[in-house]
Coordinates of C-alpha atoms in Angstrom, one line a residue:
Chain A
X1 CA -93.7 -82.2 -150.7
X2 CA -93.6 -78.9 -149.5
X3 CA -91.5 -77.9 -146.7
X4 CA -93.0 -77.3 -143.1
X5 CA -92.0 -74.1 -142.4
X6 CA -95.4 -72.6 -142.8
X7 CA -97.5 -72.6 -139.5
X8 CA -99.6 -70.7 -136.9
X9 CA -100.1 -74.5 -135.1
X10 CA -98.3 -76.9 -137.1
X11 CA -97.5 -77.9 -140.4
X12 CA -100.6 -77.2 -141.9
X13 CA -100.4 -73.1 -140.6
X14 CA -104.0 -73.9 -138.7
X15 CA -104.4 -70.1 -137.2
X16 CA -105.6 -70.7 -133.3
X17 CA -109.2 -69.5 -132.9
X18 CA -110.6 -68.2 -129.4
X19 CA -111.6 -71.1 -128.4
X20 CA -107.9 -72.5 -128.9
X21 CA -107.0 -70.0 -126.3
X22 CA -110.0 -70.7 -123.6
X23 CA -108.5 -74.6 -124.3
X24 CA -105.4 -73.4 -123.3
X25 CA -106.8 -70.7 -120.4
X26 CA -108.6 -74.0 -118.7
X27 CA -105.6 -76.2 -119.3
X28 CA -102.9 -74.1 -117.8
X29 CA -105.0 -73.1 -114.8
X30 CA -106.6 -76.6 -114.5
X31 CA -102.6 -77.5 -113.8
X32 CA -101.9 -74.7 -111.7
X33 CA -104.5 -76.2 -109.6
X34 CA -103.4 -79.8 -109.9
X35 CA -106.3 -81.1 -110.8
X36 CA -107.0 -83.5 -113.7
X37 CA -106.8 -81.8 -117.2
X38 CA -109.5 -80.2 -118.8
X39 CA -111.9 -82.7 -121.3
X40 CA -113.1 -80.5 -124.5
X41 CA -116.7 -79.1 -124.3
Chain B
X1 CA -78.9 -119.8 -107.4
X2 CA -78.1 -123.5 -108.1
X3 CA -74.4 -124.1 -109.6
X4 CA -73.9 -127.2 -111.5
X5 CA -71.1 -128.5 -113.5
X6 CA -71.5 -131.8 -115.3
X7 CA -69.6 -133.6 -118.4
X8 CA -71.9 -131.0 -120.9
X9 CA -71.3 -128.4 -119.2
X10 CA -71.8 -125.8 -116.7
X11 CA -74.8 -124.3 -115.9
X12 CA -76.1 -121.4 -113.3
X13 CA -79.7 -121.5 -113.0
X14 CA -82.1 -118.4 -111.2
X15 CA -85.3 -117.5 -110.5
X16 CA -84.9 -115.4 -113.5
X17 CA -83.1 -117.2 -116.0
X18 CA -81.4 -120.2 -116.8
X19 CA -77.8 -119.9 -118.3
X20 CA -75.5 -122.8 -119.6
X21 CA -72.0 -123.2 -121.1
X22 CA -71.7 -125.8 -123.1
X23 CA -68.6 -127.5 -122.7
X24 CA -65.8 -126.7 -125.4
X25 CA -68.2 -124.3 -127.0
X26 CA -67.3 -120.8 -128.3
X27 CA -71.1 -120.1 -126.7
X28 CA -73.2 -119.6 -124.1
X29 CA -76.9 -120.2 -124.2
X30 CA -79.5 -118.1 -122.3
X31 CA -83.0 -118.8 -121.9
X32 CA -86.2 -118.2 -119.3
X33 CA -86.9 -120.3 -116.2
X34 CA -89.1 -122.6 -118.0
X35 CA -86.1 -123.2 -120.8
X36 CA -87.8 -121.0 -123.5
X37 CA -84.8 -119.6 -125.4
X38 CA -83.5 -115.7 -125.1
X39 CA -80.5 -115.9 -127.1
X40 CA -76.9 -117.9 -127.3
X41 CA -73.9 -115.4 -126.5
X42 CA -71.3 -115.6 -128.1
X43 CA -68.2 -115.4 -125.9
X44 CA -64.9 -114.3 -128.5
X45 CA -65.8 -110.8 -128.4
X46 CA -63.5 -108.2 -130.2
X47 CA -62.0 -105.2 -128.9
X48 CA -60.2 -103.4 -131.7
X49 CA -56.8 -101.0 -131.5
X50 CA -56.4 -98.3 -134.3
X51 CA -52.9 -100.5 -134.7
X52 CA -54.3 -103.8 -134.5
X53 CA -58.0 -105.9 -134.8
X54 CA -58.6 -108.8 -132.5
X55 CA -59.4 -111.9 -133.0
X56 CA -60.2 -114.9 -130.4
X57 CA -57.5 -117.5 -130.5
X58 CA -58.1 -120.0 -128.3
X59 CA -60.2 -119.6 -125.5
X60 CA -60.3 -121.6 -122.0
X61 CA -62.5 -123.6 -119.8
X62 CA -64.9 -121.6 -117.6
X63 CA -63.6 -120.8 -114.1
X64 CA -66.4 -120.5 -111.6
X65 CA -66.1 -118.6 -108.3
X66 CA -69.3 -118.9 -106.3
X67 CA -70.3 -116.8 -103.8
X68 CA -73.8 -116.1 -101.3
X69 CA -75.5 -114.1 -103.9
X70 CA -72.8 -113.5 -107.3
X71 CA -71.3 -116.1 -109.1
X72 CA -68.2 -115.0 -111.2
X73 CA -67.2 -117.0 -114.7
X74 CA -63.9 -116.4 -116.4
X75 CA -63.1 -117.4 -119.9
X76 CA -59.8 -116.5 -120.3
X77 CA -58.6 -116.1 -123.9
X78 CA -56.0 -115.9 -126.6
X79 CA -56.3 -112.3 -128.8
X80 CA -54.5 -110.6 -131.4
X81 CA -54.3 -107.7 -130.2
X82 CA -53.9 -108.0 -126.2
X83 CA -51.6 -109.7 -123.8
X84 CA -54.0 -110.7 -121.6
X85 CA -57.6 -111.3 -122.8
X86 CA -60.8 -112.8 -120.3
X87 CA -64.6 -112.7 -120.3
X88 CA -66.2 -112.5 -117.1
X89 CA -69.7 -112.9 -116.6
X90 CA -71.2 -111.6 -113.6
X91 CA -74.2 -113.8 -112.4
X92 CA -77.3 -112.4 -109.7
X93 CA -80.2 -113.7 -109.1
X94 CA -82.2 -111.5 -111.3
X95 CA -79.6 -110.0 -113.8
X96 CA -75.9 -110.6 -115.0
X97 CA -73.4 -109.1 -116.3
X98 CA -70.5 -109.3 -119.0
X99 CA -67.7 -107.7 -119.4
X100 CA -64.0 -107.7 -120.8
X101 CA -60.6 -107.7 -119.1
X102 CA -57.7 -106.4 -121.2
X103 CA -54.0 -105.8 -120.1
X104 CA -51.4 -104.8 -122.9
X105 CA -51.1 -101.0 -125.3
X106 CA -53.5 -99.4 -127.3
X107 CA -56.2 -96.8 -128.6
X108 CA -59.9 -98.2 -128.8
X109 CA -61.6 -98.1 -132.3
X110 CA -64.6 -100.6 -131.3
X111 CA -65.7 -103.1 -129.1
X112 CA -68.0 -105.2 -129.9
X113 CA -70.3 -106.8 -127.2
X114 CA -71.4 -110.5 -127.3
X115 CA -69.9 -110.6 -130.9
X116 CA -66.3 -110.9 -132.5
X117 CA -63.4 -112.5 -134.9
X118 CA -62.4 -115.9 -133.7
X119 CA -60.8 -118.5 -134.5
X120 CA -60.8 -120.3 -131.1
X121 CA -62.3 -123.8 -132.2
X122 CA -61.2 -126.0 -135.0
X123 CA -64.7 -127.4 -135.2
X124 CA -66.2 -124.1 -136.0
X125 CA -64.1 -122.5 -138.3
X126 CA -62.8 -118.6 -137.9
X127 CA -63.7 -115.3 -139.3
X128 CA -66.7 -113.1 -137.6
X129 CA -69.1 -114.9 -135.0
X130 CA -72.3 -113.2 -133.8
X131 CA -74.6 -114.3 -130.9
X132 CA -78.0 -116.0 -132.2
X133 CA -81.5 -114.4 -130.9
X134 CA -84.6 -115.5 -130.7
X135 CA -86.4 -112.5 -130.7
X136 CA -88.3 -110.6 -133.0
X137 CA -88.6 -107.3 -131.4
X138 CA -86.3 -104.2 -130.9
X139 CA -87.3 -102.0 -128.5
X140 CA -84.9 -98.3 -128.7
X141 CA -84.9 -95.3 -126.2
X142 CA -83.3 -93.3 -128.9
X143 CA -86.1 -91.4 -130.5
X144 CA -86.6 -90.6 -134.1
X145 CA -88.8 -87.7 -135.5
X146 CA -91.9 -89.6 -135.9
X147 CA -90.8 -92.8 -134.5
X148 CA -91.6 -96.0 -134.4
X149 CA -92.0 -97.3 -131.1
X150 CA -90.5 -101.0 -131.9
X151 CA -89.4 -102.0 -135.0
X152 CA -87.5 -105.5 -135.7
X153 CA -84.5 -107.4 -133.8
X154 CA -83.2 -107.8 -137.6
X155 CA -82.0 -104.0 -138.2
X156 CA -79.6 -101.9 -136.4
X157 CA -80.2 -99.0 -134.0
X158 CA -77.8 -96.3 -131.9
X159 CA -77.9 -94.9 -128.3
X160 CA -75.5 -91.9 -129.2
X161 CA -74.8 -88.4 -128.5
X162 CA -74.7 -87.3 -131.9
X163 CA -77.2 -86.0 -134.5
X164 CA -78.1 -83.0 -136.4
X165 CA -78.9 -81.8 -140.3
X166 CA -78.0 -84.3 -143.0
X167 CA -79.3 -87.8 -144.1
X168 CA -79.2 -90.2 -141.0
X169 CA -78.7 -88.3 -138.7
X170 CA -82.3 -87.1 -137.6
X171 CA -81.9 -88.8 -134.1
X172 CA -80.7 -85.6 -131.8
X173 CA -84.0 -85.6 -129.7
X174 CA -82.4 -87.4 -126.6
X175 CA -78.8 -86.8 -126.7
X176 CA -78.4 -89.4 -125.1
X177 CA -81.4 -91.5 -123.5
X178 CA -80.7 -94.5 -121.3
X179 CA -77.9 -96.5 -122.3
X180 CA -80.3 -99.2 -122.1
X181 CA -82.3 -101.9 -125.3
X182 CA -84.6 -104.2 -125.0
X183 CA -85.7 -107.6 -127.2
X184 CA -89.3 -109.3 -127.5
X185 CA -89.7 -112.6 -129.0
X186 CA -92.9 -111.4 -130.8
X187 CA -92.7 -109.7 -134.0
X188 CA -93.7 -105.5 -133.6
X189 CA -97.0 -105.2 -134.0
X190 CA -98.5 -103.5 -136.8
X191 CA -99.8 -99.9 -135.0
X192 CA -96.3 -97.9 -134.6
X193 CA -97.0 -96.8 -131.0
X194 CA -97.8 -100.5 -130.3
X195 CA -95.6 -103.0 -128.2
X196 CA -95.8 -106.9 -128.3
X197 CA -96.8 -108.5 -125.2
X198 CA -93.6 -109.6 -122.8
X199 CA -91.2 -110.6 -120.8
X200 CA -88.8 -108.6 -122.3
X201 CA -85.5 -109.3 -122.5
X202 CA -83.1 -106.0 -120.8
X203 CA -79.6 -105.6 -122.0
X204 CA -78.4 -101.7 -121.3
X205 CA -74.7 -100.9 -120.2
X206 CA -72.8 -100.7 -116.6
X207 CA -70.4 -98.1 -116.9
X208 CA -68.4 -95.9 -113.8
X209 CA -68.2 -92.4 -113.8
X210 CA -65.7 -90.9 -116.2
X211 CA -65.3 -94.4 -118.1
X212 CA -68.0 -93.3 -120.8
X213 CA -65.4 -92.4 -123.5
X214 CA -67.5 -93.6 -126.9
X215 CA -69.9 -91.7 -129.0
X216 CA -72.4 -94.2 -129.5
X217 CA -74.0 -98.2 -128.1
X218 CA -74.9 -99.8 -131.6
X219 CA -77.1 -102.8 -131.8
X220 CA -76.6 -105.1 -134.8
X221 CA -78.7 -106.8 -135.7
X222 CA -78.9 -108.9 -138.9
X223 CA -80.9 -112.2 -139.9
X224 CA -81.2 -114.4 -136.4
X225 CA -77.9 -112.6 -135.3
X226 CA -77.4 -109.4 -133.1
X227 CA -74.1 -108.2 -131.1
X228 CA -73.4 -104.4 -129.4
X229 CA -70.9 -102.6 -130.3
X230 CA -69.4 -99.5 -128.4
X231 CA -67.3 -96.3 -131.0
X232 CA -64.8 -95.3 -128.8
X233 CA -63.1 -93.0 -132.1
X234 CA -59.7 -94.0 -130.7
X235 CA -59.6 -92.0 -127.7
X236 CA -59.7 -94.7 -124.9
X237 CA -56.5 -95.9 -124.5
X238 CA -55.0 -99.1 -123.0
X239 CA -51.7 -99.1 -120.4
X240 CA -51.9 -102.0 -118.4
X241 CA -55.1 -103.5 -117.6
X242 CA -58.3 -102.5 -118.3
X243 CA -61.7 -103.5 -117.6
X244 CA -64.8 -102.7 -120.2
X245 CA -68.0 -101.5 -119.8
X246 CA -70.0 -104.0 -119.0
X247 CA -73.4 -105.3 -120.8
X248 CA -76.0 -106.5 -117.9
X249 CA -79.1 -108.8 -119.1
X250 CA -82.2 -108.2 -117.3
X251 CA -84.6 -110.7 -118.5
X252 CA -88.4 -111.1 -117.7
X253 CA -89.8 -107.3 -117.8
X254 CA -92.3 -106.4 -117.9
X255 CA -92.4 -104.3 -120.4
X256 CA -89.7 -101.8 -122.2
X257 CA -90.4 -98.9 -120.0
X258 CA -89.7 -101.2 -116.5
X259 CA -87.1 -102.1 -118.6
X260 CA -85.3 -98.6 -118.4
X261 CA -86.2 -98.7 -115.0
X262 CA -84.7 -102.0 -113.5
X263 CA -81.5 -100.5 -115.5
X264 CA -81.6 -97.6 -114.0
X265 CA -81.8 -99.7 -110.3
X266 CA -79.0 -101.7 -111.4
X267 CA -77.2 -98.9 -112.0
X268 CA -78.0 -96.9 -109.0
X269 CA -77.1 -100.7 -106.9
X270 CA -73.8 -99.9 -107.9
X271 CA -73.3 -96.4 -107.6
X272 CA -72.3 -95.7 -111.4
X273 CA -75.2 -93.1 -111.2
X274 CA -76.5 -90.5 -108.8
X275 CA -79.5 -91.7 -107.0
X276 CA -82.9 -90.8 -108.3
X277 CA -84.4 -88.3 -106.2
X278 CA -87.4 -85.7 -106.1
X279 CA -85.4 -82.5 -104.4
X280 CA -87.4 -81.7 -101.8
X281 CA -86.4 -77.7 -102.1
X282 CA -87.5 -77.5 -105.8
X283 CA -88.8 -73.7 -106.5
X284 CA -92.0 -73.6 -107.4
X285 CA -91.9 -71.6 -110.3
X286 CA -90.1 -74.2 -112.1
X287 CA -93.3 -76.5 -112.8
X288 CA -94.9 -73.1 -113.9
X289 CA -96.5 -73.6 -117.8
X290 CA -93.5 -72.4 -120.4
X291 CA -94.0 -70.6 -123.2
X292 CA -91.0 -70.4 -125.8
X293 CA -90.7 -68.3 -128.8
X294 CA -89.5 -70.3 -131.7
X295 CA -92.8 -71.6 -133.0
X296 CA -93.8 -67.9 -133.5
X297 CA -90.3 -66.9 -135.0
X298 CA -90.1 -69.5 -137.3
X299 CA -94.1 -68.6 -138.6
X300 CA -93.3 -65.1 -138.7
X301 CA -90.2 -66.0 -141.0
X302 CA -92.0 -68.0 -143.1
X303 CA -94.6 -64.8 -143.9
X304 CA -91.6 -63.0 -143.9
X305 CA -89.5 -64.8 -146.4
X306 CA -86.4 -64.3 -143.8
X307 CA -84.3 -66.5 -140.9
X308 CA -86.1 -66.8 -137.7
X309 CA -83.2 -66.6 -135.4
X310 CA -83.4 -62.9 -137.1
X311 CA -86.7 -62.5 -135.6
X312 CA -85.5 -63.6 -131.9
X313 CA -85.7 -59.9 -130.8
X314 CA -87.3 -57.7 -128.3
X315 CA -89.7 -56.0 -130.5
X316 CA -91.2 -59.3 -131.4
X317 CA -90.9 -61.0 -128.5
X318 CA -93.2 -58.0 -127.0
X319 CA -95.7 -58.6 -129.3
X320 CA -96.1 -62.3 -129.0
X321 CA -96.0 -61.7 -125.4
X322 CA -98.8 -59.1 -126.5
X323 CA -100.8 -61.5 -128.1
X324 CA -100.9 -64.3 -125.2
X325 CA -101.8 -61.7 -122.7
X326 CA -104.5 -60.4 -125.0
X327 CA -106.7 -63.8 -124.5
X328 CA -105.4 -64.0 -121.3
X329 CA -102.4 -66.5 -121.7
X330 CA -100.0 -66.4 -118.6
X331 CA -97.3 -68.5 -118.9
X332 CA -95.0 -68.5 -116.1
X333 CA -91.7 -69.2 -117.6
X334 CA -90.7 -67.3 -120.7
X335 CA -87.7 -68.7 -123.3
X336 CA -86.3 -66.6 -125.6
X337 CA -84.9 -68.8 -128.6
X338 CA -82.8 -68.9 -131.1
X339 CA -80.8 -66.3 -131.3
X340 CA -80.6 -63.5 -129.2
X341 CA -77.2 -63.4 -128.7
X342 CA -74.3 -61.8 -130.8
X343 CA -72.5 -65.0 -131.4
X344 CA -73.5 -68.8 -130.4
X345 CA -70.4 -69.3 -128.5
X346 CA -70.3 -65.7 -126.4
X347 CA -73.3 -65.0 -123.8
X348 CA -73.3 -61.2 -124.6
X349 CA -76.7 -60.0 -126.3
X350 CA -77.1 -58.4 -130.0
X351 CA -77.9 -55.4 -128.7
X352 CA -79.2 -54.7 -132.0
X353 CA -81.7 -56.8 -131.6
X354 CA -81.6 -56.8 -127.7
X355 CA -80.4 -53.5 -126.7
X356 CA -81.8 -54.1 -123.1
X357 CA -81.9 -57.6 -122.3
X358 CA -81.6 -56.9 -118.3
X359 CA -84.5 -54.2 -119.0
X360 CA -86.6 -56.7 -120.7
X361 CA -86.0 -59.4 -118.2
X362 CA -86.9 -56.9 -115.3
X363 CA -90.1 -56.3 -117.2
X364 CA -91.1 -60.1 -117.0
X365 CA -90.0 -60.4 -113.1
X366 CA -92.2 -57.5 -112.5
X367 CA -94.8 -59.8 -114.0
X368 CA -93.9 -62.4 -111.9
X369 CA -92.4 -64.6 -115.0
X370 CA -89.1 -66.1 -115.2
X371 CA -87.0 -66.1 -118.2
X372 CA -84.5 -68.8 -119.5
X373 CA -81.9 -68.2 -122.0
X374 CA -81.6 -70.5 -125.1
X375 CA -78.0 -71.7 -125.4
X376 CA -76.4 -73.7 -128.3
X377 CA -74.3 -76.3 -127.5
X378 CA -70.9 -77.1 -128.4
X379 CA -71.3 -73.9 -130.7
X380 CA -67.9 -72.2 -131.8
X381 CA -69.1 -69.0 -132.9
X382 CA -67.1 -66.2 -131.8
X383 CA -64.5 -68.1 -130.2
X384 CA -60.8 -68.5 -130.4
X385 CA -59.8 -72.1 -132.4
X386 CA -57.4 -73.4 -129.4
X387 CA -60.8 -73.1 -127.2
X388 CA -62.0 -75.8 -129.3
X389 CA -61.8 -79.2 -130.1
X390 CA -60.2 -78.9 -133.9
X391 CA -60.0 -81.1 -137.0
X392 CA -57.4 -81.8 -138.8
X393 CA -57.7 -78.2 -141.2
X394 CA -56.8 -76.4 -137.5
X395 CA -61.4 -76.0 -138.1
X396 CA -63.3 -74.8 -134.8
X397 CA -65.5 -78.3 -134.8
X398 CA -66.7 -77.8 -131.1
X399 CA -66.1 -75.5 -127.6
X400 CA -64.3 -77.8 -126.0
X401 CA -65.4 -78.0 -122.0
X402 CA -61.8 -79.1 -121.3
X403 CA -60.0 -76.4 -122.1
X404 CA -59.3 -74.5 -119.4
X405 CA -59.4 -70.7 -121.1
X406 CA -63.3 -71.9 -122.4
X407 CA -64.1 -72.8 -118.8
X408 CA -63.2 -69.7 -117.5
X409 CA -65.1 -68.2 -120.6
X410 CA -68.3 -70.2 -119.9
X411 CA -68.2 -69.3 -115.9
X412 CA -67.9 -65.9 -116.8
X413 CA -70.4 -65.8 -119.8
X414 CA -73.4 -67.3 -117.3
X415 CA -72.5 -65.1 -114.3
X416 CA -73.3 -62.1 -117.3
X417 CA -76.1 -64.1 -118.7
X418 CA -78.0 -65.2 -114.7
X419 CA -76.1 -63.3 -112.2
X420 CA -77.5 -59.9 -110.4
X421 CA -75.4 -58.2 -112.5
X422 CA -75.8 -59.2 -115.5
X423 CA -78.9 -59.6 -117.8
X424 CA -80.3 -61.6 -114.2
X425 CA -82.3 -64.3 -116.5
X426 CA -83.3 -67.5 -114.3
X427 CA -81.9 -70.1 -116.2
X428 CA -81.4 -71.7 -120.0
X429 CA -83.1 -74.0 -122.1
X430 CA -79.9 -76.2 -123.6
X431 CA -80.6 -77.1 -127.4
X432 CA -78.4 -79.0 -129.6
X433 CA -76.3 -81.1 -127.2
X434 CA -76.4 -83.7 -130.0
X435 CA -73.3 -81.9 -132.1
X436 CA -71.3 -83.1 -129.6
X437 CA -67.6 -83.7 -131.4
X438 CA -67.2 -87.2 -132.9
X439 CA -64.7 -88.3 -135.2
X440 CA -61.6 -90.1 -135.6
X441 CA -59.1 -87.0 -136.8
X442 CA -60.7 -84.4 -133.9
X443 CA -57.9 -82.9 -131.0
X444 CA -59.3 -82.1 -127.6
X445 CA -57.2 -80.2 -125.1
X446 CA -58.6 -83.0 -122.3
X447 CA -58.4 -86.3 -122.1
X448 CA -62.3 -87.0 -121.7
X449 CA -64.7 -87.6 -124.9
X450 CA -67.5 -89.0 -126.2
X451 CA -70.7 -89.7 -123.3
X452 CA -67.5 -88.0 -120.9
X453 CA -67.1 -85.0 -122.9
X454 CA -70.7 -83.9 -123.0
X455 CA -71.4 -84.9 -119.1
X456 CA -68.4 -82.3 -118.8
X457 CA -70.2 -79.8 -121.3
X458 CA -73.6 -79.9 -119.0
X459 CA -71.8 -80.4 -115.5
X460 CA -69.9 -77.1 -116.2
X461 CA -73.0 -75.7 -117.6
X462 CA -74.9 -76.9 -114.5
X463 CA -72.8 -75.9 -111.5
X464 CA -71.7 -72.5 -113.4
X465 CA -75.5 -71.6 -113.2
X466 CA -76.0 -72.3 -110.3
X467 CA -73.2 -70.4 -109.2
X468 CA -74.1 -67.0 -111.0
X469 CA -77.7 -68.1 -109.5
X470 CA -78.6 -70.6 -107.2
X471 CA -82.3 -71.6 -108.1
X472 CA -81.0 -70.9 -111.8
X473 CA -83.6 -73.4 -113.8
X474 CA -81.3 -75.8 -117.0
X475 CA -83.8 -77.6 -118.5
X476 CA -81.3 -80.1 -121.5
X477 CA -82.2 -83.4 -123.5
X478 CA -80.3 -85.9 -122.2
X479 CA -82.5 -87.8 -120.3
X480 CA -80.0 -90.1 -119.2
X481 CA -79.5 -91.5 -115.6
X482 CA -75.9 -90.9 -115.0
X483 CA -77.4 -87.2 -116.5
X484 CA -79.2 -87.1 -113.2
X485 CA -77.4 -83.9 -111.5
X486 CA -76.2 -81.7 -114.1
X487 CA -79.9 -80.4 -115.3
X488 CA -83.2 -80.2 -113.4
X489 CA -85.4 -80.3 -116.4
X490 CA -85.7 -82.8 -119.6
X491 CA -87.0 -81.6 -122.8
X492 CA -89.2 -84.3 -124.3
X493 CA -87.5 -82.2 -128.0
X494 CA -89.7 -81.3 -131.4
X495 CA -92.2 -83.6 -132.2
X496 CA -91.1 -83.8 -136.0
X497 CA -88.2 -83.4 -138.1
X498 CA -89.6 -81.1 -140.5
X499 CA -87.6 -82.2 -143.2
X500 CA -89.2 -85.4 -142.9
X501 CA -93.2 -85.3 -141.7
X502 CA -95.3 -88.0 -142.3
X503 CA -98.9 -87.2 -141.5
X504 CA -100.7 -89.0 -139.3
X505 CA -98.1 -88.7 -137.1
X506 CA -100.3 -89.2 -133.4
X507 CA -98.3 -87.2 -131.3
X508 CA -99.6 -87.6 -128.2
X509 CA -98.6 -91.5 -128.1
X510 CA -95.6 -90.5 -129.3
X511 CA -94.5 -87.7 -126.8
X512 CA -95.9 -90.1 -123.8
X513 CA -93.8 -93.0 -125.3
X514 CA -91.0 -90.3 -124.9
X515 CA -91.5 -89.0 -121.3
X516 CA -91.9 -92.4 -120.0
X517 CA -88.1 -93.0 -121.3
X518 CA -87.6 -90.3 -119.4
X519 CA -89.1 -90.3 -116.3
X520 CA -87.7 -93.7 -116.3
X521 CA -84.3 -92.8 -116.7
X522 CA -84.1 -89.8 -114.8
X523 CA -87.5 -90.3 -112.0
X524 CA -86.7 -87.1 -109.9
X525 CA -86.1 -84.8 -113.3
X526 CA -88.8 -82.4 -114.0
X527 CA -90.0 -82.7 -118.3
X528 CA -90.7 -80.2 -120.3
X529 CA -92.8 -81.1 -122.6
X530 CA -92.3 -79.2 -125.6
X531 CA -94.7 -78.1 -128.3
X532 CA -92.8 -77.9 -131.2
X533 CA -93.7 -78.7 -134.1
X534 CA -97.2 -80.7 -134.3
X535 CA -98.9 -81.7 -137.7
X536 CA -101.9 -80.0 -137.2
X537 CA -104.5 -78.0 -135.2
X538 CA -106.4 -81.3 -134.1
X539 CA -102.8 -82.9 -132.9
X540 CA -102.4 -79.9 -130.6
X541 CA -105.7 -79.7 -129.4
X542 CA -105.7 -82.8 -128.2
X543 CA -101.7 -82.8 -127.3
X544 CA -102.8 -79.2 -125.0
X545 CA -104.9 -81.3 -123.2
X546 CA -101.9 -84.3 -122.2
X547 CA -99.4 -82.0 -121.5
X548 CA -100.2 -81.5 -118.1
X549 CA -100.1 -85.6 -117.6
X550 CA -96.5 -85.5 -119.1
X551 CA -94.8 -83.0 -117.2
X552 CA -94.6 -79.1 -117.3
X553 CA -97.2 -77.5 -120.3
X554 CA -95.1 -75.5 -123.0
X555 CA -97.0 -73.3 -125.5
X556 CA -94.4 -72.5 -128.7
X557 CA -96.4 -71.0 -131.0
X558 CA -98.5 -68.1 -131.3
X559 CA -100.7 -65.4 -133.5
X560 CA -98.7 -62.5 -134.1
X561 CA -100.9 -59.6 -133.6
X562 CA -99.7 -58.6 -136.9
X563 CA -99.9 -61.7 -138.6

C-alpha cells in the first residue's frame, strides 16, 4: 500500500482547479448569507 | 409504574420497559412493554482492587423502596474484596439506572458492570457471569476512521480518552465522545453507514463531576453475552463508603442519535453536566469559515521530502494566504498549525520560523481576519519533568494539569499567546487530547486521573484563555456533555487514518454521522467540520457542499503558488 501523504486535495493528490475555487467562494458566500448550500452547475 | 411481588419474583412495569427479578436468581430480565426481551442482566458485578479481585459470594433478595416517581431496589451482596456491597437499581418511567455501593478500603482497577465473578448461587455454579443479550447491533459514538457506524454486538468497543499512532490505537478523533452506547435487535446492515431499524436501547454512564477517574468505558460483547467495564487503573481510592458511576438504560429510543440526546437529558436532569444552551453573546466571527494550514504543509512536505511541521513558517503561510487571495477565497479565521512554537510544551514562537508572530497576527487583524494557534495538548516537550506526569523511569509522559507549577506556566503561556501585549492571537485549535496519560505506573501531582485529568487540562486552558482574551475561541475534539463548558467549538477531526485509508470512503456520510454525535452531546456548541483529509477530489467537492449543513466550513488544503 502506498503512503498517502501526497495531496493537493485528498490522498490522490489531485490539484484544485479554477472551478473548485469558484465553488469554494460560492459555498462560503452562501454560508455567510445563511443561504442553502450552492449546488454544482 | 406498577410494582408487584409474587412467589415468582419482583416485577416493575412502566410504559417503556418491564424489569423482572426471578425469585432466587442472580439476574433480572429486561423486556420492552410488549414482553420482547432486551437482555438478562447479571446482578453480580465485580469491582476489582489492586490487591484483590472481587467475587460475589452471596446475594440477598431484592429490597424495594417505592416512591411516587422513583422506585429503588437494593440487592445486598457478600463480596470477597469489600466489607459491604450492594447493587442498586433505580426505576423511573422511561429509564432505569444501576450502580454499586461499596464499603471498605482499596484502589480500584476495573469495575465490571452487568458482569462479574460469582459463586452466590449453587444452582448456577461459579465463575464469570456476563449478561445475556437479545440484540445484534452495537452503536458506539467513538469514531474510527473510516468507520462503520454500527457493528455486531458480539464485538468489543471502548469510549475512551486515549489513542494515537501504533497498532489498535487509531481512535483519537473524539476524546472523549459521550459515554453512551446503543443497541438494536436487528443485525448490522451491509451498508457501513446504514442503521438497522429500531427501537434502540441506550446504555450510558451517569457520573458525578469529579468522579470520572477512569480512562475508558468499554463494552465487552461475546457470543450472546455482554457487559461493561470502567478502567480506573488503580488510581481511584475507596476509603469507607463509595458509590460507583451508574449505568443508565434507556429503552425504546428511535435511533442512536436520539439515544445520545436522551442520555444527555438524563445527565442534565441530575445536574451532572452543564445544561446545553446556545450562548446569546457568541461573537459573530466564530462562525467564519476557517483555513487551516496543515493540509498545505503536508502537501509541501511530501514534495520537498521534509517533515510537515518544519513547513510551519511565516514565509509558507504568507504563500498560502496569497494563493487563497489570488483565487478570491477569504477565510475569516486562519489556523497556524503544527509547529509554530519552539517547543510543544511552551507557547513561545520559534523565532526562526516566525520571527514576528505578533506582527503577522496584526496583519491578519488588519484584513479583518482572526488567527488561532494550534496547541498540542499534553506534550511535555520543553517542560521540566517535575511539572509532568512521569513514569517509573522518571520520564515525563505528559504535562500535568494538577501541578501548580504547570498551571502557572500555562496561564502565563496563554497570556503570551492570546494577550494584547503578547502575540494577540484569537484562540486555540486544540489537538492531541488523545495523548492523555494512562497506565498503572504513572505518577501525577494531584488526585485527578482519567477523564477528570483531561477535563482539568481543558478547563485550565479554557479559563486561562478567556482571562487573556474574553472572546478567545477554543476549539477541541471532546464532544462529551461533561466538556460542554470547557470548549466553544468541537472539531469533527481527521476523516481518515492516513496509514489505513480505505478506498471508497463516503466522507459526507461519515462526517455527517460525527456531526450528529457532536450535536447530540453538546448542542449549544459550534462544530468545526474539518477538512483533513479527503480521499480524492470528488469527495472534497461533495464535502465542500455538505460542510455548511454540518457546521463551520473549514479548508485544510491549498495549492501553493510555487507548486
